[in-house]
mmCIF file with all atom_site columns, C-alpha atoms in Angstrom:
data_model
loop_
_atom_site.group_PDB
_atom_site.id
_atom_site.type_symbol
_atom_site.label_atom_id
_atom_site.label_alt_id
_atom_site.label_comp_id
_atom_site.label_asym_id
_atom_site.label_entity_id
_atom_site.label_seq_id
_atom_site.pdbx_PDB_ins_code
_atom_site.Cartn_x
_atom_site.Cartn_y
_atom_site.Cartn_z
_atom_site.occupancy
_atom_site.B_iso_or_equiv
_atom_site.pdbx_formal_charge
_atom_site.auth_seq_id
_atom_site.auth_comp_id
_atom_site.auth_asym_id
_atom_site.auth_atom_id
_atom_site.pdbx_PDB_model_num
ATOM 1   C CA . UNK Q 1 1   ? 54.880 -122.113 42.872 1.00 47.00 ? 9   UNK Q CA 1
ATOM 2   C CA . UNK Q 1 2   ? 55.765 -119.494 40.254 1.00 47.00 ? 10  UNK Q CA 1
ATOM 3   C CA . UNK Q 1 3   ? 59.010 -119.681 38.492 1.00 57.00 ? 11  UNK Q CA 1
ATOM 4   C CA . UNK Q 1 4   ? 61.431 -116.799 38.387 1.00 53.00 ? 12  UNK Q CA 1
ATOM 5   C CA . UNK Q 1 5   ? 60.496 -115.997 34.825 1.00 58.00 ? 13  UNK Q CA 1
ATOM 6   C CA . UNK Q 1 6   ? 56.875 -115.767 35.675 1.00 72.00 ? 14  UNK Q CA 1
ATOM 7   C CA . UNK Q 1 7   ? 57.602 -113.444 38.557 1.00 74.00 ? 15  UNK Q CA 1
ATOM 8   C CA . UNK Q 1 8   ? 59.606 -111.142 36.297 1.00 77.00 ? 16  UNK Q CA 1
ATOM 9   C CA . UNK Q 1 9   ? 56.827 -111.154 33.748 1.00 81.00 ? 17  UNK Q CA 1
ATOM 10  C CA . UNK Q 1 10  ? 54.227 -110.357 36.357 1.00 81.00 ? 18  UNK Q CA 1
ATOM 11  C CA . UNK Q 1 11  ? 56.354 -107.563 37.755 1.00 81.00 ? 19  UNK Q CA 1
ATOM 12  C CA . UNK Q 1 12  ? 56.916 -106.242 34.286 1.00 83.00 ? 20  UNK Q CA 1
ATOM 13  C CA . UNK Q 1 13  ? 53.209 -106.206 33.505 1.00 85.00 ? 21  UNK Q CA 1
ATOM 14  C CA . UNK Q 1 14  ? 52.505 -104.745 36.899 1.00 85.00 ? 22  UNK Q CA 1
ATOM 15  C CA . UNK Q 1 15  ? 54.916 -101.895 36.161 1.00 85.00 ? 23  UNK Q CA 1
ATOM 16  C CA . UNK Q 1 16  ? 53.339 -101.451 32.755 1.00 87.00 ? 24  UNK Q CA 1
ATOM 17  C CA . UNK Q 1 17  ? 49.902 -101.325 34.402 1.00 87.00 ? 25  UNK Q CA 1
ATOM 18  C CA . UNK Q 1 18  ? 51.108 -98.844  36.961 1.00 88.00 ? 26  UNK Q CA 1
ATOM 19  C CA . UNK Q 1 19  ? 52.619 -96.666  34.222 1.00 87.00 ? 27  UNK Q CA 1
ATOM 20  C CA . UNK Q 1 20  ? 49.418 -96.938  32.214 1.00 88.00 ? 28  UNK Q CA 1
ATOM 21  C CA . UNK Q 1 21  ? 47.340 -96.077  35.287 1.00 89.00 ? 29  UNK Q CA 1
ATOM 22  C CA . UNK Q 1 22  ? 49.608 -93.114  36.013 1.00 89.00 ? 30  UNK Q CA 1
ATOM 23  C CA . UNK Q 1 23  ? 49.441 -91.955  32.396 1.00 90.00 ? 31  UNK Q CA 1
ATOM 24  C CA . UNK Q 1 24  ? 45.643 -92.379  32.429 1.00 91.00 ? 32  UNK Q CA 1
ATOM 25  C CA . UNK Q 1 25  ? 45.422 -90.276  35.603 1.00 91.00 ? 33  UNK Q CA 1
ATOM 26  C CA . UNK Q 1 26  ? 47.529 -87.576  33.999 1.00 91.00 ? 34  UNK Q CA 1
ATOM 27  C CA . UNK Q 1 27  ? 45.421 -87.703  30.850 1.00 91.00 ? 35  UNK Q CA 1
ATOM 28  C CA . UNK Q 1 28  ? 42.225 -87.460  32.883 1.00 91.00 ? 36  UNK Q CA 1
ATOM 29  C CA . UNK Q 1 29  ? 43.672 -84.525  34.796 1.00 91.00 ? 37  UNK Q CA 1
ATOM 30  C CA . UNK Q 1 30  ? 44.676 -82.860  31.536 1.00 91.00 ? 38  UNK Q CA 1
ATOM 31  C CA . UNK Q 1 31  ? 41.178 -83.493  30.184 1.00 93.00 ? 39  UNK Q CA 1
ATOM 32  C CA . UNK Q 1 32  ? 39.614 -81.958  33.297 1.00 93.00 ? 40  UNK Q CA 1
ATOM 33  C CA . UNK Q 1 33  ? 41.934 -78.973  33.014 1.00 92.00 ? 41  UNK Q CA 1
ATOM 34  C CA . UNK Q 1 34  ? 40.974 -78.596  29.368 1.00 93.00 ? 42  UNK Q CA 1
ATOM 35  C CA . UNK Q 1 35  ? 37.284 -78.862  30.274 1.00 92.00 ? 43  UNK Q CA 1
ATOM 36  C CA . UNK Q 1 36  ? 37.738 -76.198  32.940 1.00 93.00 ? 44  UNK Q CA 1
ATOM 37  C CA . UNK Q 1 37  ? 39.634 -74.004  30.501 1.00 92.00 ? 45  UNK Q CA 1
ATOM 38  C CA . UNK Q 1 38  ? 36.857 -74.566  27.955 1.00 92.00 ? 46  UNK Q CA 1
ATOM 39  C CA . UNK Q 1 39  ? 34.247 -73.512  30.480 1.00 93.00 ? 47  UNK Q CA 1
ATOM 40  C CA . UNK Q 1 40  ? 36.266 -70.421  31.328 1.00 92.00 ? 48  UNK Q CA 1
ATOM 41  C CA . UNK Q 1 41  ? 36.624 -69.644  27.613 1.00 93.00 ? 49  UNK Q CA 1
ATOM 42  C CA . UNK Q 1 42  ? 32.877 -70.069  27.117 1.00 92.00 ? 50  UNK Q CA 1
ATOM 43  C CA . UNK Q 1 43  ? 32.206 -67.710  30.040 1.00 93.00 ? 51  UNK Q CA 1
ATOM 44  C CA . UNK Q 1 44  ? 34.734 -65.241  28.695 1.00 92.00 ? 52  UNK Q CA 1
ATOM 45  C CA . UNK Q 1 45  ? 33.140 -65.491  25.240 1.00 92.00 ? 53  UNK Q CA 1
ATOM 46  C CA . UNK Q 1 46  ? 29.712 -64.938  26.778 1.00 92.00 ? 54  UNK Q CA 1
ATOM 47  C CA . UNK Q 1 47  ? 31.014 -61.891  28.648 1.00 93.00 ? 55  UNK Q CA 1
ATOM 48  C CA . UNK Q 1 48  ? 32.580 -60.550  25.440 1.00 92.00 ? 56  UNK Q CA 1
ATOM 49  C CA . UNK Q 1 49  ? 29.342 -61.181  23.572 1.00 92.00 ? 57  UNK Q CA 1
ATOM 50  C CA . UNK Q 1 50  ? 27.369 -59.334  26.247 1.00 93.00 ? 58  UNK Q CA 1
ATOM 51  C CA . UNK Q 1 51  ? 29.814 -56.448  26.073 1.00 92.00 ? 59  UNK Q CA 1
ATOM 52  C CA . UNK Q 1 52  ? 29.488 -56.405  22.272 1.00 93.00 ? 60  UNK Q CA 1
ATOM 53  C CA . UNK Q 1 53  ? 25.706 -56.248  22.595 1.00 92.00 ? 61  UNK Q CA 1
ATOM 54  C CA . UNK Q 1 54  ? 25.960 -53.392  25.090 1.00 93.00 ? 62  UNK Q CA 1
ATOM 55  C CA . UNK Q 1 55  ? 28.480 -51.616  22.879 1.00 93.00 ? 63  UNK Q CA 1
ATOM 56  C CA . UNK Q 1 56  ? 26.237 -52.092  19.841 1.00 93.00 ? 64  UNK Q CA 1
ATOM 57  C CA . UNK Q 1 57  ? 23.285 -50.631  21.756 1.00 93.00 ? 65  UNK Q CA 1
ATOM 58  C CA . UNK Q 1 58  ? 25.372 -47.654  22.849 1.00 93.00 ? 66  UNK Q CA 1
ATOM 59  C CA . UNK Q 1 59  ? 26.605 -47.122  19.288 1.00 93.00 ? 67  UNK Q CA 1
ATOM 60  C CA . UNK Q 1 60  ? 23.019 -47.341  18.021 1.00 92.00 ? 68  UNK Q CA 1
ATOM 61  C CA . UNK Q 1 61  ? 21.871 -44.794  20.602 1.00 92.00 ? 69  UNK Q CA 1
ATOM 62  C CA . UNK Q 1 62  ? 24.788 -42.531  19.731 1.00 93.00 ? 70  UNK Q CA 1
ATOM 63  C CA . UNK Q 1 63  ? 23.923 -42.841  16.043 1.00 92.00 ? 71  UNK Q CA 1
ATOM 64  C CA . UNK Q 1 64  ? 20.314 -41.855  16.752 1.00 92.00 ? 72  UNK Q CA 1
ATOM 65  C CA . UNK Q 1 65  ? 21.465 -38.858  18.802 1.00 92.00 ? 73  UNK Q CA 1
ATOM 66  C CA . UNK Q 1 66  ? 23.940 -37.885  16.098 1.00 91.00 ? 74  UNK Q CA 1
ATOM 67  C CA . UNK Q 1 67  ? 21.263 -38.165  13.424 1.00 90.00 ? 75  UNK Q CA 1
ATOM 68  C CA . UNK Q 1 68  ? 18.886 -36.012  15.478 1.00 91.00 ? 76  UNK Q CA 1
ATOM 69  C CA . UNK Q 1 69  ? 21.625 -33.443  16.075 1.00 92.00 ? 77  UNK Q CA 1
ATOM 70  C CA . UNK Q 1 70  ? 22.452 -33.333  12.368 1.00 92.00 ? 78  UNK Q CA 1
ATOM 71  C CA . UNK Q 1 71  ? 18.774 -32.797  11.553 1.00 92.00 ? 79  UNK Q CA 1
ATOM 72  C CA . UNK Q 1 72  ? 18.540 -30.021  14.150 1.00 92.00 ? 80  UNK Q CA 1
ATOM 73  C CA . UNK Q 1 73  ? 21.743 -28.429  12.858 1.00 92.00 ? 81  UNK Q CA 1
ATOM 74  C CA . UNK Q 1 74  ? 20.472 -28.524  9.280  1.00 92.00 ? 82  UNK Q CA 1
ATOM 75  C CA . UNK Q 1 75  ? 17.187 -26.941  10.349 1.00 92.00 ? 83  UNK Q CA 1
ATOM 76  C CA . UNK Q 1 76  ? 18.992 -24.322  12.414 1.00 91.00 ? 84  UNK Q CA 1
ATOM 77  C CA . UNK Q 1 77  ? 21.305 -23.606  9.482  1.00 91.00 ? 85  UNK Q CA 1
ATOM 78  C CA . UNK Q 1 78  ? 18.305 -23.085  7.212  1.00 92.00 ? 86  UNK Q CA 1
ATOM 79  C CA . UNK Q 1 79  ? 16.673 -20.781  9.786  1.00 93.00 ? 87  UNK Q CA 1
ATOM 80  C CA . UNK Q 1 80  ? 19.887 -18.819  10.270 1.00 91.00 ? 88  UNK Q CA 1
ATOM 81  C CA . UNK Q 1 81  ? 20.309 -18.517  6.512  1.00 91.00 ? 89  UNK Q CA 1
ATOM 82  C CA . UNK Q 1 82  ? 16.766 -17.225  6.138  1.00 92.00 ? 90  UNK Q CA 1
ATOM 83  C CA . UNK Q 1 83  ? 17.278 -14.831  9.034  1.00 92.00 ? 91  UNK Q CA 1
ATOM 84  C CA . UNK Q 1 84  ? 20.535 -13.610  7.521  1.00 91.00 ? 92  UNK Q CA 1
ATOM 85  C CA . UNK Q 1 85  ? 18.836 -13.016  4.174  1.00 93.00 ? 93  UNK Q CA 1
ATOM 86  C CA . UNK Q 1 86  ? 16.034 -11.110  5.893  1.00 93.00 ? 94  UNK Q CA 1
ATOM 87  C CA . UNK Q 1 87  ? 18.564 -9.013   7.835  1.00 91.00 ? 95  UNK Q CA 1
ATOM 88  C CA . UNK Q 1 88  ? 20.484 -8.303   4.618  1.00 92.00 ? 96  UNK Q CA 1
ATOM 89  C CA . UNK Q 1 89  ? 17.285 -7.160   2.942  1.00 92.00 ? 97  UNK Q CA 1
ATOM 90  C CA . UNK Q 1 90  ? 16.374 -5.027   5.956  1.00 90.00 ? 98  UNK Q CA 1
ATOM 91  C CA . UNK Q 1 91  ? 19.863 -3.532   6.026  1.00 91.00 ? 99  UNK Q CA 1
ATOM 92  C CA . UNK Q 1 92  ? 19.615 -2.748   2.322  1.00 91.00 ? 100 UNK Q CA 1
ATOM 93  C CA . UNK Q 1 93  ? 16.243 -1.089   2.841  1.00 91.00 ? 101 UNK Q CA 1
ATOM 94  C CA . UNK Q 1 94  ? 17.586 0.815    5.846  1.00 89.00 ? 102 UNK Q CA 1
ATOM 95  C CA . UNK Q 1 95  ? 20.624 2.009    3.876  1.00 90.00 ? 103 UNK Q CA 1
ATOM 96  C CA . UNK Q 1 96  ? 18.316 3.160    1.084  1.00 92.00 ? 104 UNK Q CA 1
ATOM 97  C CA . UNK Q 1 97  ? 16.146 5.002    3.610  1.00 88.00 ? 105 UNK Q CA 1
ATOM 98  C CA . UNK Q 1 98  ? 19.224 6.584    5.172  1.00 88.00 ? 106 UNK Q CA 1
ATOM 99  C CA . UNK Q 1 99  ? 20.435 7.672    1.736  1.00 89.00 ? 107 UNK Q CA 1
ATOM 100 C CA . UNK Q 1 100 ? 17.012 9.141    0.953  1.00 89.00 ? 108 UNK Q CA 1
ATOM 101 C CA . UNK Q 1 101 ? 16.893 10.938   4.296  1.00 87.00 ? 109 UNK Q CA 1
ATOM 102 C CA . UNK Q 1 102 ? 20.398 12.303   3.792  1.00 88.00 ? 110 UNK Q CA 1
ATOM 103 C CA . UNK Q 1 103 ? 19.408 13.499   0.326  1.00 89.00 ? 111 UNK Q CA 1
ATOM 104 C CA . UNK Q 1 104 ? 16.262 15.052   1.781  1.00 87.00 ? 112 UNK Q CA 1
ATOM 105 C CA . UNK Q 1 105 ? 18.335 16.674   4.489  1.00 86.00 ? 113 UNK Q CA 1
ATOM 106 C CA . UNK Q 1 106 ? 20.660 18.176   1.895  1.00 88.00 ? 114 UNK Q CA 1
ATOM 107 C CA . UNK Q 1 107 ? 17.671 19.491   -0.062 1.00 87.00 ? 115 UNK Q CA 1
ATOM 108 C CA . UNK Q 1 108 ? 16.170 20.953   3.098  1.00 83.00 ? 116 UNK Q CA 1
ATOM 109 C CA . UNK Q 1 109 ? 19.474 22.570   3.996  1.00 86.00 ? 117 UNK Q CA 1
ATOM 110 C CA . UNK Q 1 110 ? 19.593 24.147   0.549  1.00 88.00 ? 118 UNK Q CA 1
ATOM 111 C CA . UNK Q 1 111 ? 16.032 25.399   0.947  1.00 85.00 ? 119 UNK Q CA 1
ATOM 112 C CA . UNK Q 1 112 ? 16.898 26.789   4.389  1.00 83.00 ? 120 UNK Q CA 1
ATOM 113 C CA . UNK Q 1 113 ? 19.918 28.538   2.908  1.00 87.00 ? 121 UNK Q CA 1
ATOM 114 C CA . UNK Q 1 114 ? 17.740 29.978   0.150  1.00 85.00 ? 122 UNK Q CA 1
ATOM 115 C CA . UNK Q 1 115 ? 15.199 31.151   2.729  1.00 80.00 ? 123 UNK Q CA 1
ATOM 116 C CA . UNK Q 1 116 ? 17.985 32.637   4.843  1.00 83.00 ? 124 UNK Q CA 1
ATOM 117 C CA . UNK Q 1 117 ? 19.187 34.498   1.778  1.00 85.00 ? 125 UNK Q CA 1
ATOM 118 C CA . UNK Q 1 118 ? 15.632 35.711   1.105  1.00 82.00 ? 126 UNK Q CA 1
ATOM 119 C CA . UNK Q 1 119 ? 15.270 36.764   4.735  1.00 81.00 ? 127 UNK Q CA 1
ATOM 120 C CA . UNK Q 1 120 ? 18.553 38.661   4.614  1.00 84.00 ? 128 UNK Q CA 1
ATOM 121 C CA . UNK Q 1 121 ? 17.411 40.359   1.418  1.00 82.00 ? 129 UNK Q CA 1
ATOM 122 C CA . UNK Q 1 122 ? 14.106 41.306   3.042  1.00 80.00 ? 130 UNK Q CA 1
ATOM 123 C CA . UNK Q 1 123 ? 15.914 42.544   6.141  1.00 80.00 ? 131 UNK Q CA 1
ATOM 124 C CA . UNK Q 1 124 ? 18.158 44.671   3.960  1.00 83.00 ? 132 UNK Q CA 1
ATOM 125 C CA . UNK Q 1 125 ? 15.080 46.014   2.179  1.00 80.00 ? 133 UNK Q CA 1
ATOM 126 C CA . UNK Q 1 126 ? 13.474 46.800   5.538  1.00 78.00 ? 134 UNK Q CA 1
ATOM 127 C CA . UNK Q 1 127 ? 16.589 48.637   6.658  1.00 82.00 ? 135 UNK Q CA 1
ATOM 128 C CA . UNK Q 1 128 ? 16.530 50.572   3.400  1.00 84.00 ? 136 UNK Q CA 1
ATOM 129 C CA . UNK Q 1 129 ? 12.839 51.430   3.885  1.00 80.00 ? 137 UNK Q CA 1
ATOM 130 C CA . UNK Q 1 130 ? 13.497 52.438   7.473  1.00 80.00 ? 138 UNK Q CA 1
ATOM 131 C CA . UNK Q 1 131 ? 16.285 54.702   6.300  1.00 83.00 ? 139 UNK Q CA 1
ATOM 132 C CA . UNK Q 1 132 ? 14.032 56.230   3.655  1.00 81.00 ? 140 UNK Q CA 1
ATOM 133 C CA . UNK Q 1 133 ? 11.271 56.618   6.237  1.00 79.00 ? 141 UNK Q CA 1
ATOM 134 C CA . UNK Q 1 134 ? 13.587 58.374   8.664  1.00 81.00 ? 142 UNK Q CA 1
ATOM 135 C CA . UNK Q 1 135 ? 14.796 60.678   5.904  1.00 82.00 ? 143 UNK Q CA 1
ATOM 136 C CA . UNK Q 1 136 ? 11.190 61.405   4.927  1.00 79.00 ? 144 UNK Q CA 1
ATOM 137 C CA . UNK Q 1 137 ? 10.250 62.145   8.517  1.00 78.00 ? 145 UNK Q CA 1
ATOM 138 C CA . UNK Q 1 138 ? 13.227 64.466   8.870  1.00 82.00 ? 146 UNK Q CA 1
ATOM 139 C CA . UNK Q 1 139 ? 12.322 66.206   5.610  1.00 79.00 ? 147 UNK Q CA 1
ATOM 140 C CA . UNK Q 1 140 ? 8.716  66.563   6.702  1.00 74.00 ? 148 UNK Q CA 1
ATOM 141 C CA . UNK Q 1 141 ? 9.754  67.916   10.095 1.00 74.00 ? 149 UNK Q CA 1
ATOM 142 C CA . UNK Q 1 142 ? 11.882 70.583   8.479  1.00 76.00 ? 150 UNK Q CA 1
ATOM 143 C CA . UNK Q 1 143 ? 9.433  71.526   5.707  1.00 68.00 ? 151 UNK Q CA 1
ATOM 144 C CA . UNK Q 1 144 ? 6.038  71.478   7.454  1.00 59.00 ? 152 UNK Q CA 1
ATOM 145 C CA . UNK Q 1 145 ? 4.663  74.934   8.389  1.00 49.00 ? 153 UNK Q CA 1
ATOM 146 C CA . UNK Q 1 146 ? 1.327  76.491   9.072  1.00 41.00 ? 154 UNK Q CA 1
ATOM 147 C CA . UNK Q 1 147 ? 1.172  78.220   5.689  1.00 43.00 ? 155 UNK Q CA 1
ATOM 148 C CA . UNK Q 1 148 ? 1.774  75.091   3.627  1.00 45.00 ? 156 UNK Q CA 1
ATOM 149 C CA . UNK Q 1 149 ? -1.023 72.577   4.366  1.00 47.00 ? 157 UNK Q CA 1
ATOM 150 C CA . UNK Q 1 150 ? -0.990 71.048   0.912  1.00 46.00 ? 158 UNK Q CA 1
ATOM 151 C CA . UNK Q 1 151 ? 2.702  70.200   1.185  1.00 44.00 ? 159 UNK Q CA 1
ATOM 152 C CA . UNK Q 1 152 ? 2.036  68.617   4.569  1.00 42.00 ? 160 UNK Q CA 1
ATOM 153 C CA . UNK Q 1 153 ? -0.752 66.531   3.106  1.00 47.00 ? 161 UNK Q CA 1
ATOM 154 C CA . UNK Q 1 154 ? 1.561  65.274   0.330  1.00 41.00 ? 162 UNK Q CA 1
ATOM 155 C CA . UNK Q 1 155 ? 4.252  64.391   2.877  1.00 45.00 ? 163 UNK Q CA 1
ATOM 156 C CA . UNK Q 1 156 ? 1.727  62.554   5.044  1.00 46.00 ? 164 UNK Q CA 1
ATOM 157 C CA . UNK Q 1 157 ? 0.547  60.651   1.989  1.00 43.00 ? 165 UNK Q CA 1
ATOM 158 C CA . UNK Q 1 158 ? 4.125  59.601   1.162  1.00 43.00 ? 166 UNK Q CA 1
ATOM 159 C CA . UNK Q 1 159 ? 4.674  58.616   4.766  1.00 41.00 ? 167 UNK Q CA 1
ATOM 160 C CA . UNK Q 1 160 ? 1.552  56.481   4.745  1.00 44.00 ? 168 UNK Q CA 1
ATOM 161 C CA . UNK Q 1 161 ? 2.642  54.800   1.533  1.00 46.00 ? 169 UNK Q CA 1
ATOM 162 C CA . UNK Q 1 162 ? 6.097  53.981   2.966  1.00 46.00 ? 170 UNK Q CA 1
ATOM 163 C CA . UNK Q 1 163 ? 4.421  52.633   6.084  1.00 46.00 ? 171 UNK Q CA 1
ATOM 164 C CA . UNK Q 1 164 ? 2.292  50.326   3.953  1.00 45.00 ? 172 UNK Q CA 1
ATOM 165 C CA . UNK Q 1 165 ? 5.357  49.063   2.079  1.00 55.00 ? 173 UNK Q CA 1
ATOM 166 C CA . UNK Q 1 166 ? 7.194  48.479   5.337  1.00 62.00 ? 174 UNK Q CA 1
ATOM 167 C CA . UNK Q 1 167 ? 4.271  46.533   6.829  1.00 72.00 ? 175 UNK Q CA 1
ATOM 168 C CA . UNK Q 1 168 ? 3.998  44.351   3.731  1.00 73.00 ? 176 UNK Q CA 1
ATOM 169 C CA . UNK Q 1 169 ? 7.717  43.551   3.810  1.00 69.00 ? 177 UNK Q CA 1
ATOM 170 C CA . UNK Q 1 170 ? 7.485  42.777   7.532  1.00 74.00 ? 178 UNK Q CA 1
ATOM 171 C CA . UNK Q 1 171 ? 4.570  40.396   6.967  1.00 78.00 ? 179 UNK Q CA 1
ATOM 172 C CA . UNK Q 1 172 ? 6.435  38.708   4.148  1.00 75.00 ? 180 UNK Q CA 1
ATOM 173 C CA . UNK Q 1 173 ? 9.502  38.380   6.371  1.00 75.00 ? 181 UNK Q CA 1
ATOM 174 C CA . UNK Q 1 174 ? 7.398  36.861   9.143  1.00 78.00 ? 182 UNK Q CA 1
ATOM 175 C CA . UNK Q 1 175 ? 5.888  34.370   6.682  1.00 79.00 ? 183 UNK Q CA 1
ATOM 176 C CA . UNK Q 1 176 ? 9.331  33.352   5.453  1.00 74.00 ? 184 UNK Q CA 1
ATOM 177 C CA . UNK Q 1 177 ? 10.510 32.913   9.051  1.00 78.00 ? 185 UNK Q CA 1
ATOM 178 C CA . UNK Q 1 178 ? 7.485  30.722   9.832  1.00 80.00 ? 186 UNK Q CA 1
ATOM 179 C CA . UNK Q 1 179 ? 8.185  28.591   6.748  1.00 77.00 ? 187 UNK Q CA 1
ATOM 180 C CA . UNK Q 1 180 ? 11.823 28.292   7.765  1.00 74.00 ? 188 UNK Q CA 1
ATOM 181 C CA . UNK Q 1 181 ? 10.886 27.252   11.330 1.00 77.00 ? 189 UNK Q CA 1
ATOM 182 C CA . UNK Q 1 182 ? 8.391  24.695   9.980  1.00 79.00 ? 190 UNK Q CA 1
ATOM 183 C CA . UNK Q 1 183 ? 11.054 23.262   7.647  1.00 75.00 ? 191 UNK Q CA 1
ATOM 184 C CA . UNK Q 1 184 ? 13.568 23.045   10.487 1.00 74.00 ? 192 UNK Q CA 1
ATOM 185 C CA . UNK Q 1 185 ? 10.968 21.321   12.683 1.00 78.00 ? 193 UNK Q CA 1
ATOM 186 C CA . UNK Q 1 186 ? 10.181 18.848   9.908  1.00 76.00 ? 194 UNK Q CA 1
ATOM 187 C CA . UNK Q 1 187 ? 13.884 18.115   9.434  1.00 73.00 ? 195 UNK Q CA 1
ATOM 188 C CA . UNK Q 1 188 ? 14.240 17.536   13.165 1.00 72.00 ? 196 UNK Q CA 1
ATOM 189 C CA . UNK Q 1 189 ? 11.275 15.125   13.142 1.00 78.00 ? 197 UNK Q CA 1
ATOM 190 C CA . UNK Q 1 190 ? 12.743 13.185   10.207 1.00 73.00 ? 198 UNK Q CA 1
ATOM 191 C CA . UNK Q 1 191 ? 16.068 12.913   12.037 1.00 70.00 ? 199 UNK Q CA 1
ATOM 192 C CA . UNK Q 1 192 ? 14.313 11.653   15.181 1.00 76.00 ? 200 UNK Q CA 1
ATOM 193 C CA . UNK Q 1 193 ? 12.406 9.021    13.161 1.00 75.00 ? 201 UNK Q CA 1
ATOM 194 C CA . UNK Q 1 194 ? 15.641 7.885    11.544 1.00 71.00 ? 202 UNK Q CA 1
ATOM 195 C CA . UNK Q 1 195 ? 17.354 7.721    14.934 1.00 71.00 ? 203 UNK Q CA 1
ATOM 196 C CA . UNK Q 1 196 ? 14.491 5.608    16.353 1.00 75.00 ? 204 UNK Q CA 1
ATOM 197 C CA . UNK Q 1 197 ? 14.757 3.184    13.427 1.00 71.00 ? 205 UNK Q CA 1
ATOM 198 C CA . UNK Q 1 198 ? 18.508 2.892    13.779 1.00 70.00 ? 206 UNK Q CA 1
ATOM 199 C CA . UNK Q 1 199 ? 18.204 2.418    17.535 1.00 71.00 ? 207 UNK Q CA 1
ATOM 200 C CA . UNK Q 1 200 ? 15.630 -0.358   17.071 1.00 73.00 ? 208 UNK Q CA 1
ATOM 201 C CA . UNK Q 1 201 ? 17.856 -2.036   14.473 1.00 65.00 ? 209 UNK Q CA 1
ATOM 202 C CA . UNK Q 1 202 ? 20.941 -1.724   16.693 1.00 62.00 ? 210 UNK Q CA 1
ATOM 203 C CA . UNK Q 1 203 ? 19.119 -3.316   19.647 1.00 67.00 ? 211 UNK Q CA 1
ATOM 204 C CA . UNK Q 1 204 ? 18.620 -6.491   17.582 1.00 65.00 ? 212 UNK Q CA 1
ATOM 205 C CA . UNK Q 1 205 ? 21.904 -6.554   15.604 1.00 56.00 ? 213 UNK Q CA 1
ATOM 206 C CA . UNK Q 1 206 ? 24.230 -5.064   18.258 1.00 52.00 ? 214 UNK Q CA 1
ATOM 207 C CA . UNK Q 1 207 ? 25.500 -2.309   15.960 1.00 45.00 ? 215 UNK Q CA 1
ATOM 208 C CA . UNK Q 1 208 ? 27.623 0.392    17.703 1.00 46.00 ? 216 UNK Q CA 1
ATOM 209 C CA . UNK Q 1 209 ? 27.326 2.860    14.814 1.00 44.00 ? 217 UNK Q CA 1
ATOM 210 C CA . UNK Q 1 210 ? 23.890 4.355    15.564 1.00 41.00 ? 218 UNK Q CA 1
ATOM 211 C CA . UNK Q 1 211 ? 25.051 6.939    18.065 1.00 46.00 ? 219 UNK Q CA 1
ATOM 212 C CA . UNK Q 1 212 ? 27.737 8.161    15.705 1.00 45.00 ? 220 UNK Q CA 1
ATOM 213 C CA . UNK Q 1 213 ? 25.236 8.467    12.860 1.00 44.00 ? 221 UNK Q CA 1
ATOM 214 C CA . UNK Q 1 214 ? 22.755 10.378   15.028 1.00 46.00 ? 222 UNK Q CA 1
ATOM 215 C CA . UNK Q 1 215 ? 25.504 12.729   16.173 1.00 47.00 ? 223 UNK Q CA 1
ATOM 216 C CA . UNK Q 1 216 ? 26.459 13.331   12.569 1.00 45.00 ? 224 UNK Q CA 1
ATOM 217 C CA . UNK Q 1 217 ? 22.800 14.136   11.702 1.00 45.00 ? 225 UNK Q CA 1
ATOM 218 C CA . UNK Q 1 218 ? 22.580 16.603   14.578 1.00 49.00 ? 226 UNK Q CA 1
#
């Protein structure tokens, strides 16, 4: 039989064993929890890594798109710059043409004024000749008689001469009028050509000033 001391010792070691077994169970449970947590962390890390890869791919695609857009924008900027330079040159040429046409119009107006003055002078001369002719006719009507044939012949000769002068002045007046009409027609054609050019330019540039300019030319 066991003594009392042996029983106490056995009980003591049994308690120690139970405590050790309990502590070992807790440690094993803690280890399993840590393993599970490690697995969850690994899965989370894998998910994060996958998301990083996806994000990197998206960033790479976005960078490619951005690079392509920058290239397109640079090319478009170059094209727009060239187009702007061409439009500036065309506008400069058009302004020069407009200035030349305006100068030509002024010259033609001066020539028309000079021709109008010449026409007025010729008309005044015609009126003067008509007056002289009427006076000559009246003088001939009062002086012609049966007994004075020679005087009648002289009057008829003067009348014929005045008629010749009047016809020549009339022809000259008609020629000046034709020249004036031709000059006016030419000026009108130049204005129409200028209007067509301005209209074509305004259709591409959206300029609202063409109508005003054409009205000012007319």
